[in-house]
Amino acid sequence: MIQLDQVSKHYPPPKRGGAGVTALDEVSLTIEAGEIYGIIGRSGAGKSTLIRVVNQLEKPTSGRVLVDGVEISSLSGSALRRERRGIGMIFQHFNLLSSRSVFDNVALPLELAGVSKAKIKARVEPLLELVGLSDKRDRYPAELSGGQKQRVGIARALATEPKVLLCDEATSALDPETTRDVLRLIAEINRKLGLTVVLITHEMHVIKEICHKVAVLEAGRVIEQGAVFEVFTRPQHPTTRSFIGMVTGIDLPPVLANQLRADPQPGGEAVLLIRFIGDSADQPILSRLARHHGIDANILSGRIDHIHGQPFGTLVVAIPGGETLSTALAFFETHKLSVEVLGHVAPALLATG
Amino acid sequence: MSHQLFLLLVNATLDTLYMVAVAGAIGTALGLPLGVWLATSGRGELLAAPLFNRIGGVLVNATRSTPFIILVVAIIPFTRLVAGTSIGTSAAIVPLTVAAVPFIARIVETAIREVDRGLVEAAEAMGATPYQIIAKVLVPEALPGILLGLTLAIVSLIGYSAMVGAVGGGGLGDLGIRYGYQRFMPEVMAIVVLLLIVLVQGIQSLGEQLARRVNKRLRTA
Ligand SMILES: Nc1ncnc2c1ncn2[C@@H]1O[C@H](COP(=O)(O)OP(=O)(O)OP(=O)(O)O)[C@@H](O)[C@H]1O
Ligand SMILES: [Mg+2]
C-alpha cells in the first residue's frame, strides 16, 4: 500500500551558517494494505519527516514514495491534492479548528472536496457515532477533553474515506488511560474498515498495544524492522533493546529469545513474564501455584527492584502449554498479578533447565 | 442650548459618522484582502511572492509612518482626482481611507499570522487549495482578532476625522475647534468631547461583543 524507495530528506544549513540536517537517509520501507505499521525512534530521529513524506507535506530530496500504486512524490498541484484526500492524518496537538463545531470540523475535508451539504450530513453523522461523539456534535473543541479532541481528529481524518491513516504521535499529549482508548479506537477502525495505519511514537508500549509491524528509526535510518513479536523478542540493535527494556523491564537470555515463537508449540511450554508490584512481591506465589494446582513453573530469569521503597519485580517462567497454561493464567488473575505471555518454546529446549 | 447650536451638533455628528463609516467600509474592503495577502505571500508561504511582499510591506509602512495631517495635504491631488474636489466631507473620506487601508491591513496580517501553523498543515493534508485554506481556515480562525483590530481602526478613524476640518471636512472635531476654541464657547467643546467619548465607547463595546461572540476558543462556562 505504501512504499518508500531510497527516500532521503536533507534540510539545507541555515543562512547564518551551521550544518544542514539529514532527516531521512535512504529509507526503504514497504507497508502492506491493512497493516498497522509502527515507527519508533528517539526525538529527532526523523519520524515526523518520514510520515510527512507519505502525504508529501515534506518533499523528499531524493527517492520515490508510492501510495496505492501511485507515485505521489512525483505529483503536485491538483493531482497531489486529489491523492491527499485518500490519506487521512491525525496530529499530536489535534489541529482542530477552534472556530468550528465538532460536526463542522469533521465536515471540513468534505467541504474542501466540494461534497454537497446533504451528503456531508449523511457521512459525518455515522462517523461521530463511530468515534462515540454523537452527543458532542454542536460543541466546540475548547469544550472537549484531549481524548475527545483526538476522536474528532480521527473522525475528520476518516471523512473522505481514505485508504491510509497517518498518526503522528497521536497519543503523546494524552494520559495513559486515554491513550489506551484512542489506540483501541484506531485498532477497531483498522479492523472494521481495513484501513492501513502508519503510527509514529516514541513509546514502545504503544507499538506493543496495537501494531503488527514496527520499524526502528535512528538518525534518519531504519535500523531494524519486522513483525512486532520478532523485534520484541529478538532485538538486534542496542537502541531497539533499550526501547524494549522500557516496556518489559527485562533482557531475555539470548538462547531463550532465539527460540521464542509467537504461536503455541505442540507439547511445548509457554514463557510468561510476571510482574510483581508492592505487596504481591512479598507473597510466595509460585509455591502456591505448585501446591494448589500442582503446576511447576520453571524460573528462567528474574529481578527485584525497589522504586521509592516499594518492591517491584519481574520474573520470567516457563509453564506447560494448553490446559495447564489456562489454569495458571486464571490463578495469576485471581491474585491480581500482571502476566504477559511472551511467547512459546518447543519442548526440547527447556528440558535441560 | 439654542436651536441653531443643536442643529450644528446633529449635523457634525452625522458628518463624523458618515466619514468614519465610509472610510471604515472601504478601508476594510481593501485592507482585509491586502492584509491576508501580506500574511500569506512571504517566502515559502501559501501564495509565496517574496519580492512583492517586501514592496507591499514597505508601502504600508510608508503610509503608516506619515503623520495623518501631512498625508491629508500631501494627497490633495489624488483626492481631487477621486472625489472631484479637495474640500468638504466627501473629499475628506479619501485621506481617511488612504490612512485606514494600511492600518487595517497590518492588523489583519498580524491576526492571521497568529493562527497555528498546524491548522494550515492539517488543511493541506486534506488536499485544500491555498484559497480554501485562506477562506476556510485562516480568516475564520483569525476572526476574533480581526474584529478587535477593526474596532481599534474605527476608533482611530474617529480621531483622524477630527483633523480633516483642515480641508473643510466638517464633523465633530471640526465643530469643537471652530466653536469651542476659536469662538471660545467652552460648552460646545464640552458637548463635542462628551459625544466623542460616547461614540468611541459604543463602538468599542460593540466590537468587543462581536469578537467575543465569534471567539469559540474560550470555554463558555
Ligand atoms: N523544517 C526543518 N528545517 C530544518 N530541519 C528540520 C526541519 N524539520 C525537521 N528538521 C530536522 O530533521 C530531523 C528530524 O526531525 P523530525 O521532526 O522528523 O524528528 P522526530 O523523530 O519526529 O522527532 P520528535 O520525536 O521530537 O517529534 C531533526 O534533526 C530536525 O531538527
Ligand atoms: Mg515528530
XYZ file of C-alpha atoms and ligand atoms in Angstrom:
606
model
C 0.000 0.000 0.000
C 2.816 2.367 0.900
C 6.271 2.045 -0.497
C 9.297 4.173 0.237
C 12.143 3.659 -2.131
C 15.513 5.064 -1.023
C 13.910 8.191 0.331
C 16.258 10.879 1.618
C 15.474 14.288 3.028
C 18.142 16.888 3.623
C 17.436 20.231 5.202
C 19.883 22.843 3.962
C 22.046 24.625 6.512
C 20.568 27.848 7.873
C 21.632 31.069 6.120
C 23.809 32.188 9.020
C 25.916 29.077 8.706
C 25.972 25.853 10.651
C 25.374 22.370 9.385
C 22.497 21.005 7.332
C 20.430 18.117 8.643
C 19.849 14.749 7.047
C 16.435 13.896 8.446
C 15.998 10.768 6.303
C 18.877 8.761 4.923
C 17.927 6.429 2.062
C 14.948 4.913 3.812
C 13.233 1.994 2.089
C 10.063 0.564 3.585
C 7.073 -1.404 2.412
C 3.807 -1.192 4.284
C 1.174 -3.723 3.292
C -2.520 -2.917 2.965
C -4.491 -3.388 6.169
C -1.429 -3.281 8.395
C -0.853 -1.177 11.481
C 2.735 -0.159 10.989
C 4.546 1.451 13.906
C 7.545 3.680 13.590
C 9.520 4.287 16.725
C 12.591 6.372 17.398
C 14.031 8.965 19.692
C 13.311 12.649 19.332
C 14.891 13.980 16.159
C 15.266 10.528 14.620
C 13.205 11.626 11.615
C 9.850 10.032 12.449
C 7.732 13.055 11.608
C 9.694 13.661 8.444
C 9.130 10.042 7.428
C 5.379 10.159 7.935
C 5.133 13.563 6.255
C 6.756 12.377 3.057
C 3.958 9.838 2.726
C 1.422 12.607 2.052
C 4.088 14.934 0.695
C 3.755 17.603 3.356
C 7.510 17.202 3.071
C 9.056 16.744 -0.365
C 11.884 14.197 -0.285
C 15.246 15.371 -1.580
C 15.606 12.075 -3.434
C 13.843 8.742 -3.698
C 10.288 7.739 -4.537
C 7.136 7.389 -2.473
C 4.285 5.241 -3.750
C 0.855 5.125 -2.166
C -1.588 2.570 -3.515
C 0.426 2.244 -6.688
C 0.568 5.989 -7.372
C 3.944 7.692 -7.250
C 2.801 10.533 -5.037
C 6.296 12.018 -4.824
C 6.105 12.961 -8.488
C 2.768 14.773 -8.179
C 1.976 18.399 -7.477
C -0.952 20.807 -7.705
C -4.419 19.362 -8.091
C -3.218 15.807 -8.769
C -1.398 15.817 -5.431
C -4.433 17.311 -3.662
C -6.632 14.531 -5.045
C -4.256 11.846 -3.757
C -4.072 13.524 -0.355
C -7.816 13.031 0.053
C -7.105 9.321 0.087
C -4.710 9.732 3.026
C -6.072 10.777 6.418
C -3.813 12.254 9.072
C -4.073 12.870 12.803
C -1.750 15.005 14.870
C -0.217 15.198 18.318
C -1.910 18.506 19.014
C -5.124 17.529 17.197
C -5.083 20.634 14.940
C -8.828 21.163 15.129
C -10.333 24.469 14.035
C -11.361 26.339 17.170
C -13.948 28.309 15.205
C -15.821 25.200 14.064
C -18.079 22.877 16.000
C -17.306 19.165 16.234
C -19.665 18.461 13.334
C -18.178 21.216 11.169
C -14.632 20.089 11.914
C -15.419 16.605 10.672
C -17.244 18.113 7.695
C -14.271 20.256 6.665
C -12.445 17.774 4.406
C -15.740 17.038 2.651
C -16.448 20.751 2.175
C -12.987 21.143 0.712
C -13.720 18.310 -1.700
C -16.924 20.038 -2.794
C -19.347 17.460 -1.387
C -22.989 18.583 -1.084
C -24.497 19.558 2.279
C -26.858 16.582 2.351
C -24.092 14.097 1.595
C -21.872 15.714 4.231
C -24.557 15.197 6.859
C -25.058 11.601 5.797
C -21.332 10.964 6.076
C -20.460 12.923 9.239
C -23.164 11.522 11.500
C -22.147 7.874 11.280
C -18.532 8.949 11.783
C -19.419 10.756 15.004
C -21.255 7.610 16.007
C -18.173 5.522 15.265
C -15.912 7.640 17.472
C -18.591 7.935 20.157
C -19.159 11.674 19.960
C -22.696 11.978 18.603
C -23.781 13.885 21.684
C -20.986 16.446 21.217
C -21.742 17.344 17.618
C -22.503 21.009 18.337
C -19.725 21.547 20.872
C -16.542 23.441 20.110
C -13.039 21.971 20.540
C -12.388 24.194 23.582
C -15.191 22.348 25.335
C -13.684 18.878 24.817
C -11.081 16.805 26.654
C -7.877 15.773 24.921
C -9.166 12.285 24.201
C -12.389 13.656 22.744
C -10.433 16.096 20.593
C -8.371 13.261 19.159
C -11.579 11.355 18.423
C -12.772 14.344 16.438
C -9.396 14.315 14.693
C -9.869 10.648 13.827
C -13.409 11.193 12.528
C -12.166 14.115 10.446
C -9.314 12.040 9.029
C -11.783 9.325 8.004
C -14.298 11.689 6.403
C -13.038 11.320 2.852
C -12.893 7.513 3.189
C -9.117 7.272 2.927
C -7.175 4.056 2.419
C -4.385 5.186 4.704
C -4.337 6.803 8.137
C -1.184 8.584 9.280
C -0.799 9.170 13.029
C 1.995 11.473 14.164
C 2.360 10.945 17.919
C -1.409 10.888 18.096
C -1.422 9.875 21.754
C 1.611 11.740 23.068
C -0.499 14.534 24.546
C -2.857 12.128 26.311
C -2.768 10.354 29.675
C -2.185 6.570 29.740
C -5.862 5.695 30.130
C -6.989 7.929 27.260
C -4.053 6.729 25.184
C -5.344 3.194 25.515
C -8.872 4.239 24.493
C -7.654 6.087 21.430
C -5.367 3.207 20.423
C -8.267 0.777 20.757
C -10.340 3.006 18.520
C -7.580 3.075 15.913
C -7.264 -0.714 16.077
C -11.030 -1.064 15.729
C -11.077 1.181 12.673
C -8.189 -0.748 11.186
C -10.175 -3.951 11.599
C -13.582 -2.646 10.538
C -12.515 -0.560 7.576
C -9.382 -2.455 6.570
C -7.505 0.824 6.772
C -3.720 0.850 6.528
C -2.358 2.703 9.553
C 1.073 4.265 9.967
C 1.680 5.177 13.563
C 4.567 7.154 14.960
C 5.507 7.107 18.581
C 8.424 7.243 20.946
C 6.708 4.902 23.374
C 7.219 1.188 22.901
C 4.048 0.235 24.743
C 2.027 1.972 22.022
C 3.677 -0.254 19.445
C 3.087 -3.313 21.574
C -0.541 -2.412 22.099
C -1.741 -2.334 18.507
C 0.974 -2.561 15.850
C 1.543 -5.543 13.591
C 4.894 -4.415 12.285
C 7.446 -1.952 13.511
C 10.417 -0.043 12.174
C 13.012 1.484 14.469
C 14.428 4.751 13.236
C 17.676 6.308 14.328
C 19.401 9.325 12.816
C 17.254 9.074 9.699
C 17.949 5.398 9.081
C 15.802 2.339 9.638
C 17.980 0.267 11.947
C 15.541 -2.559 12.465
C 12.154 -3.598 11.131
C 9.818 -6.560 11.140
C 6.855 -8.124 12.903
C 6.389 -6.651 16.376
C 6.771 -10.020 18.039
C 10.042 -10.748 16.269
C 11.517 -7.365 17.042
C 10.391 -7.596 20.654
C 11.868 -10.992 21.308
C 14.957 -10.781 19.134
C 16.045 -7.160 19.037
C 19.284 -6.855 17.088
C 20.212 -3.256 17.716
C 21.078 -1.708 21.109
C 18.604 1.136 20.546
C 15.808 -1.331 19.973
C 16.825 -3.195 23.096
C 16.659 -0.054 25.161
C 13.186 0.726 23.819
C 12.022 -2.771 24.699
C 13.680 -2.623 28.088
C 11.456 0.336 28.865
C 8.434 -1.858 28.420
C 9.321 -5.270 29.749
C 11.996 -4.321 32.246
C 13.916 -7.461 31.329
C 16.502 -8.697 28.934
C 15.685 -12.233 27.943
C 18.674 -14.614 27.828
C 19.684 -14.731 24.152
C 19.370 -18.537 23.939
C 15.782 -18.273 25.046
C 14.959 -15.244 22.907
C 16.155 -17.038 19.808
C 13.813 -19.962 20.393
C 10.715 -17.966 21.212
C 7.772 -18.398 18.833
C 4.565 -16.418 18.602
C 2.330 -19.481 18.399
C 1.983 -22.368 20.872
C 4.316 -25.281 20.149
C 2.828 -28.800 20.388
C 3.861 -30.303 23.715
C 5.948 -27.213 24.402
C 5.877 -24.581 27.082
C 4.698 -21.038 27.399
C 7.083 -18.351 28.557
C 5.432 -15.881 30.910
C 6.533 -12.563 32.247
C 5.114 -11.959 35.710
C 5.246 -8.501 37.204
C 5.133 -8.069 40.963
C 4.301 -4.721 42.406
C 4.161 -3.733 46.063
C 2.599 -6.338 48.356
C 2.351 -9.073 45.765
C 6.151 -9.072 45.543
C 6.330 -10.481 49.064
C 3.970 -13.406 48.507
C 5.221 -16.893 47.695
C 3.114 -17.029 44.571
C 4.967 -19.740 42.696
C 4.979 -22.196 45.576
C 1.241 -21.623 45.972
C 0.768 -22.342 42.294
C 2.611 -25.616 42.788
C 0.759 -26.540 45.968
C -2.798 -25.631 44.923
C -2.691 -26.611 41.276
C 0.246 -28.931 41.006
C 1.815 -26.732 38.348
C 5.557 -26.366 38.417
C 6.933 -23.193 36.976
C 10.429 -23.263 35.636
C 12.147 -19.981 36.562
C 14.204 -18.644 33.672
C 15.178 -15.216 34.920
C 14.086 -12.727 37.499
C 14.813 -9.433 39.108
C 13.544 -7.408 42.019
C 13.970 -3.658 42.199
C 12.805 -1.078 44.631
C 11.136 2.046 43.416
C 10.510 4.591 46.163
C 10.870 1.803 48.720
C 8.257 -0.366 47.020
C 9.402 -3.741 45.837
C 8.938 -4.166 42.127
C 9.858 -7.356 40.397
C 9.757 -9.239 37.150
C 10.025 -12.948 36.769
C 10.245 -14.943 33.572
C 8.953 -18.506 33.939
C 8.096 -21.383 31.655
C 4.869 -23.286 32.178
C 3.493 -26.243 30.207
C 1.123 -25.083 27.459
C -2.514 -25.962 26.814
C -4.870 -26.615 29.745
C -2.175 -26.006 32.349
C -1.436 -22.578 30.934
C -5.095 -21.522 31.163
C -5.260 -22.684 34.791
C -2.081 -20.820 35.646
C -3.257 -17.635 33.942
C -6.555 -17.786 35.854
C -4.592 -18.296 39.084
C -2.421 -15.244 38.422
C -5.514 -13.262 37.527
C -7.197 -14.013 40.874
C -4.026 -12.837 42.593
C -4.134 -9.617 40.601
C -0.750 -10.156 39.066
C 0.104 -8.655 35.735
C 1.127 -11.508 33.490
C 2.128 -11.442 29.895
C 2.708 -14.367 27.587
C 5.990 -13.532 25.902
C 5.841 -16.488 23.558
C 6.165 -20.225 23.260
C 9.037 -22.642 23.025
C 9.371 -26.169 21.725
C 9.585 -28.985 24.328
C 13.236 -29.944 23.897
C 14.688 -26.574 24.717
C 13.880 -26.220 28.388
C 14.238 -29.878 29.333
C 17.822 -29.383 30.391
C 16.721 -26.499 32.627
C -28.897 75.361 24.164
C -30.081 77.258 21.135
C -31.899 75.520 18.370
C -29.170 76.545 15.964
C -26.429 75.049 18.073
C -28.407 71.828 18.408
C -28.632 71.552 14.617
C -24.914 72.169 14.309
C -24.181 69.352 16.741
C -26.512 66.921 14.991
C -25.027 67.708 11.609
C -21.483 67.424 12.904
C -22.241 64.060 14.457
C -23.785 62.808 11.223
C -20.782 64.083 9.261
C -18.390 62.236 11.556
C -20.411 59.027 11.329
C -20.614 59.353 7.552
C -16.883 59.865 7.094
C -15.880 57.144 9.516
C -18.422 54.664 8.172
C -17.486 55.110 4.524
C -13.731 55.247 5.167
C -14.044 52.253 7.511
C -16.052 50.250 4.972
C -13.778 50.946 2.026
C -10.738 50.600 4.249
C -11.908 47.142 5.316
C -12.857 46.109 1.815
C -9.338 46.921 0.628
C -7.355 46.353 3.824
C -8.708 42.875 4.550
C -7.529 41.252 1.309
C -4.299 43.239 1.447
C -3.675 42.013 4.988
C -4.455 38.415 4.037
C -2.086 38.711 1.110
C 0.671 40.231 3.265
C 0.296 37.338 5.716
C 0.479 34.630 3.054
C 2.914 35.875 0.416
C 6.207 35.737 2.306
C 8.973 33.300 1.424
C 7.750 29.711 1.497
C 4.181 30.682 2.311
C 0.898 29.753 0.626
C 0.933 32.428 -2.070
C 4.679 32.971 -1.974
C 5.776 36.143 -3.773
C 8.590 37.349 -1.507
C 9.634 40.321 -3.629
C 6.124 41.765 -3.925
C 5.539 41.019 -0.280
C 8.563 43.153 0.605
C 7.441 46.000 -1.643
C 3.921 45.844 -0.209
C 5.324 45.907 3.301
C 7.421 48.997 2.568
C 4.456 50.847 1.040
C 2.281 50.010 4.028
C 4.962 51.212 6.410
C 5.489 54.423 4.452
C 1.802 55.301 4.624
C 1.556 54.369 8.270
C 4.540 56.446 9.332
C 3.309 59.631 7.615
C 1.518 61.858 10.171
C -2.137 61.983 9.182
C -2.341 65.753 8.790
C 0.606 65.680 6.376
C -0.984 62.783 4.490
C -4.162 64.853 4.067
C -2.236 67.690 2.456
C 0.172 65.506 0.513
C -2.503 63.577 -1.346
C -4.687 66.570 -2.255
C -4.127 65.978 -5.999
C -5.209 62.346 -5.591
C -8.213 63.435 -3.528
C -9.250 65.846 -6.261
C -8.913 63.069 -8.823
C -11.114 60.677 -6.859
C -13.694 62.991 -5.273
C -13.718 65.747 -7.883
C -12.883 68.281 -5.186
C -10.393 68.542 -2.346
C -12.724 70.295 0.061
C -15.712 69.053 2.040
C -16.926 65.994 3.881
C -16.874 63.609 0.933
C -13.408 64.743 -0.085
C -12.209 64.126 3.477
C -13.146 60.478 3.110
C -10.291 59.991 0.650
C -7.370 60.653 3.033
C -9.219 58.837 5.822
C -9.490 55.769 3.604
C -5.895 56.026 2.466
C -4.855 56.000 6.112
C -7.264 53.204 7.030
C -6.217 50.669 4.375
C -2.622 50.015 5.537
C -3.656 50.240 9.169
C -6.320 47.573 8.729
C -4.036 45.507 6.505
C -1.386 45.307 9.236
C -3.991 44.386 11.832
C -5.380 41.617 9.644
C -1.883 40.398 8.815
C -0.972 40.151 12.488
C -4.191 38.315 13.364
C -3.667 35.800 10.552
C -0.033 35.188 11.437
C -1.175 34.154 14.905
C -3.182 31.242 13.529
C -1.495 27.956 14.438
C 0.660 26.597 11.579
C -0.638 23.136 12.438
C -4.100 24.072 11.174
C -2.723 25.070 7.793
C -0.825 21.821 7.689
C -3.927 19.802 8.564
C -5.839 21.520 5.761
C -3.002 20.869 3.316
C -3.044 17.216 4.315
C -6.772 17.172 3.472
C -5.992 18.399 -0.010
C -7.079 22.030 0.413
C -6.089 24.652 -2.166
C -4.346 27.818 -0.940
C -7.565 29.809 -1.424
C -9.571 27.242 0.521
C -7.030 27.429 3.323
C -7.433 31.198 3.436
C -11.230 31.186 3.283
C -11.967 28.145 5.446
C -9.102 28.161 7.918
C -7.083 31.354 8.213
C -9.799 34.005 8.114
C -12.354 32.180 10.318
C -9.677 31.299 12.881
C -8.332 34.871 12.915
C -11.784 36.451 13.020
C -11.874 37.382 16.734
C -8.526 39.158 16.359
C -9.599 40.799 13.122
C -12.796 42.150 14.698
C -10.919 43.610 17.659
C -8.425 45.146 15.252
C -11.178 46.665 13.130
C -12.678 48.182 16.255
C -9.336 49.760 17.026
C -9.077 51.031 13.447
C -12.524 52.643 13.547
C -11.829 54.330 16.870
C -8.610 55.695 15.359
C -10.567 56.911 12.345
C -12.807 58.927 14.658
C -9.670 60.590 15.993
C -8.323 61.213 12.482
C -11.665 62.603 11.356
C -11.240 65.469 13.824
C -8.263 66.623 11.771
C -9.964 66.776 8.397
C -11.503 70.079 9.428
C -8.284 71.423 7.924
C -9.694 70.652 4.486
C -13.266 71.600 5.340
C -14.219 68.065 6.229
C -16.662 69.047 8.932
C -17.637 66.688 11.706
C -17.450 66.844 15.477
C -13.753 67.618 15.786
C -14.054 70.499 13.366
C -17.053 71.898 15.277
C -15.166 71.672 18.529
C -12.224 73.645 17.142
C -14.259 76.312 15.364
C -16.844 76.987 18.051
C -15.334 75.672 21.250
C -11.845 77.066 20.673
C -11.889 79.819 18.076
C -15.189 81.393 19.169
C -14.498 80.499 22.755
C -17.688 78.570 23.568
C -16.448 76.066 26.178
C -19.866 74.423 26.483
C -19.691 73.423 22.805
C -16.256 71.935 23.366
C -17.578 70.017 26.352
C -20.525 68.603 24.438
C -18.301 67.645 21.497
C -15.867 65.818 23.760
C -18.750 64.088 25.522
C -20.274 62.962 22.217
C -16.930 61.625 21.038
C -16.491 59.674 24.266
C -19.946 58.146 23.909
C -19.272 57.285 20.264
C -15.928 55.644 20.976
C -17.323 53.748 23.947
C -20.245 52.489 21.881
C -18.059 51.289 19.028
C -15.542 49.722 21.382
C -18.112 47.673 23.275
C -19.921 46.691 20.092
C -16.645 45.453 18.609
C -15.679 43.577 21.739
C -19.075 41.935 21.919
C -18.890 40.785 18.313
C -15.370 39.463 18.822
C -16.464 37.584 21.912
C -19.378 36.038 20.075
C -17.217 34.612 17.288
C -14.463 33.502 19.654
C -15.052 29.828 20.432
C -11.646 29.365 21.981
C -12.826 30.125 25.489
C -14.944 27.718 27.402
C -18.465 29.054 27.712
C -18.710 28.320 31.400
N 11.827 22.306 8.534
C 13.002 21.860 9.006
N 14.141 22.543 8.771
C 15.333 22.089 9.219
N 15.486 20.948 9.924
C 14.402 20.226 10.198
C 13.095 20.640 9.761
N 12.190 19.714 10.174
C 12.888 18.777 10.848
N 14.213 19.065 10.859
C 15.285 18.251 11.472
O 15.184 16.945 10.973
C 15.437 15.998 11.989
C 14.272 15.039 12.118
O 13.128 15.746 12.549
P 11.739 15.052 12.832
O 10.770 16.116 13.151
O 11.407 14.144 11.712
O 12.057 14.197 14.138
P 11.093 13.302 15.022
O 11.655 11.945 15.026
O 9.687 13.471 14.584
O 11.278 13.938 16.456
P 10.203 14.161 17.633
O 10.032 12.860 18.332
O 10.894 15.158 18.514
O 8.957 14.688 17.010
C 15.698 16.794 13.269
O 17.081 16.883 13.442
C 15.114 18.145 12.971
O 15.823 19.137 13.644
Mg 7.913 14.382 15.428
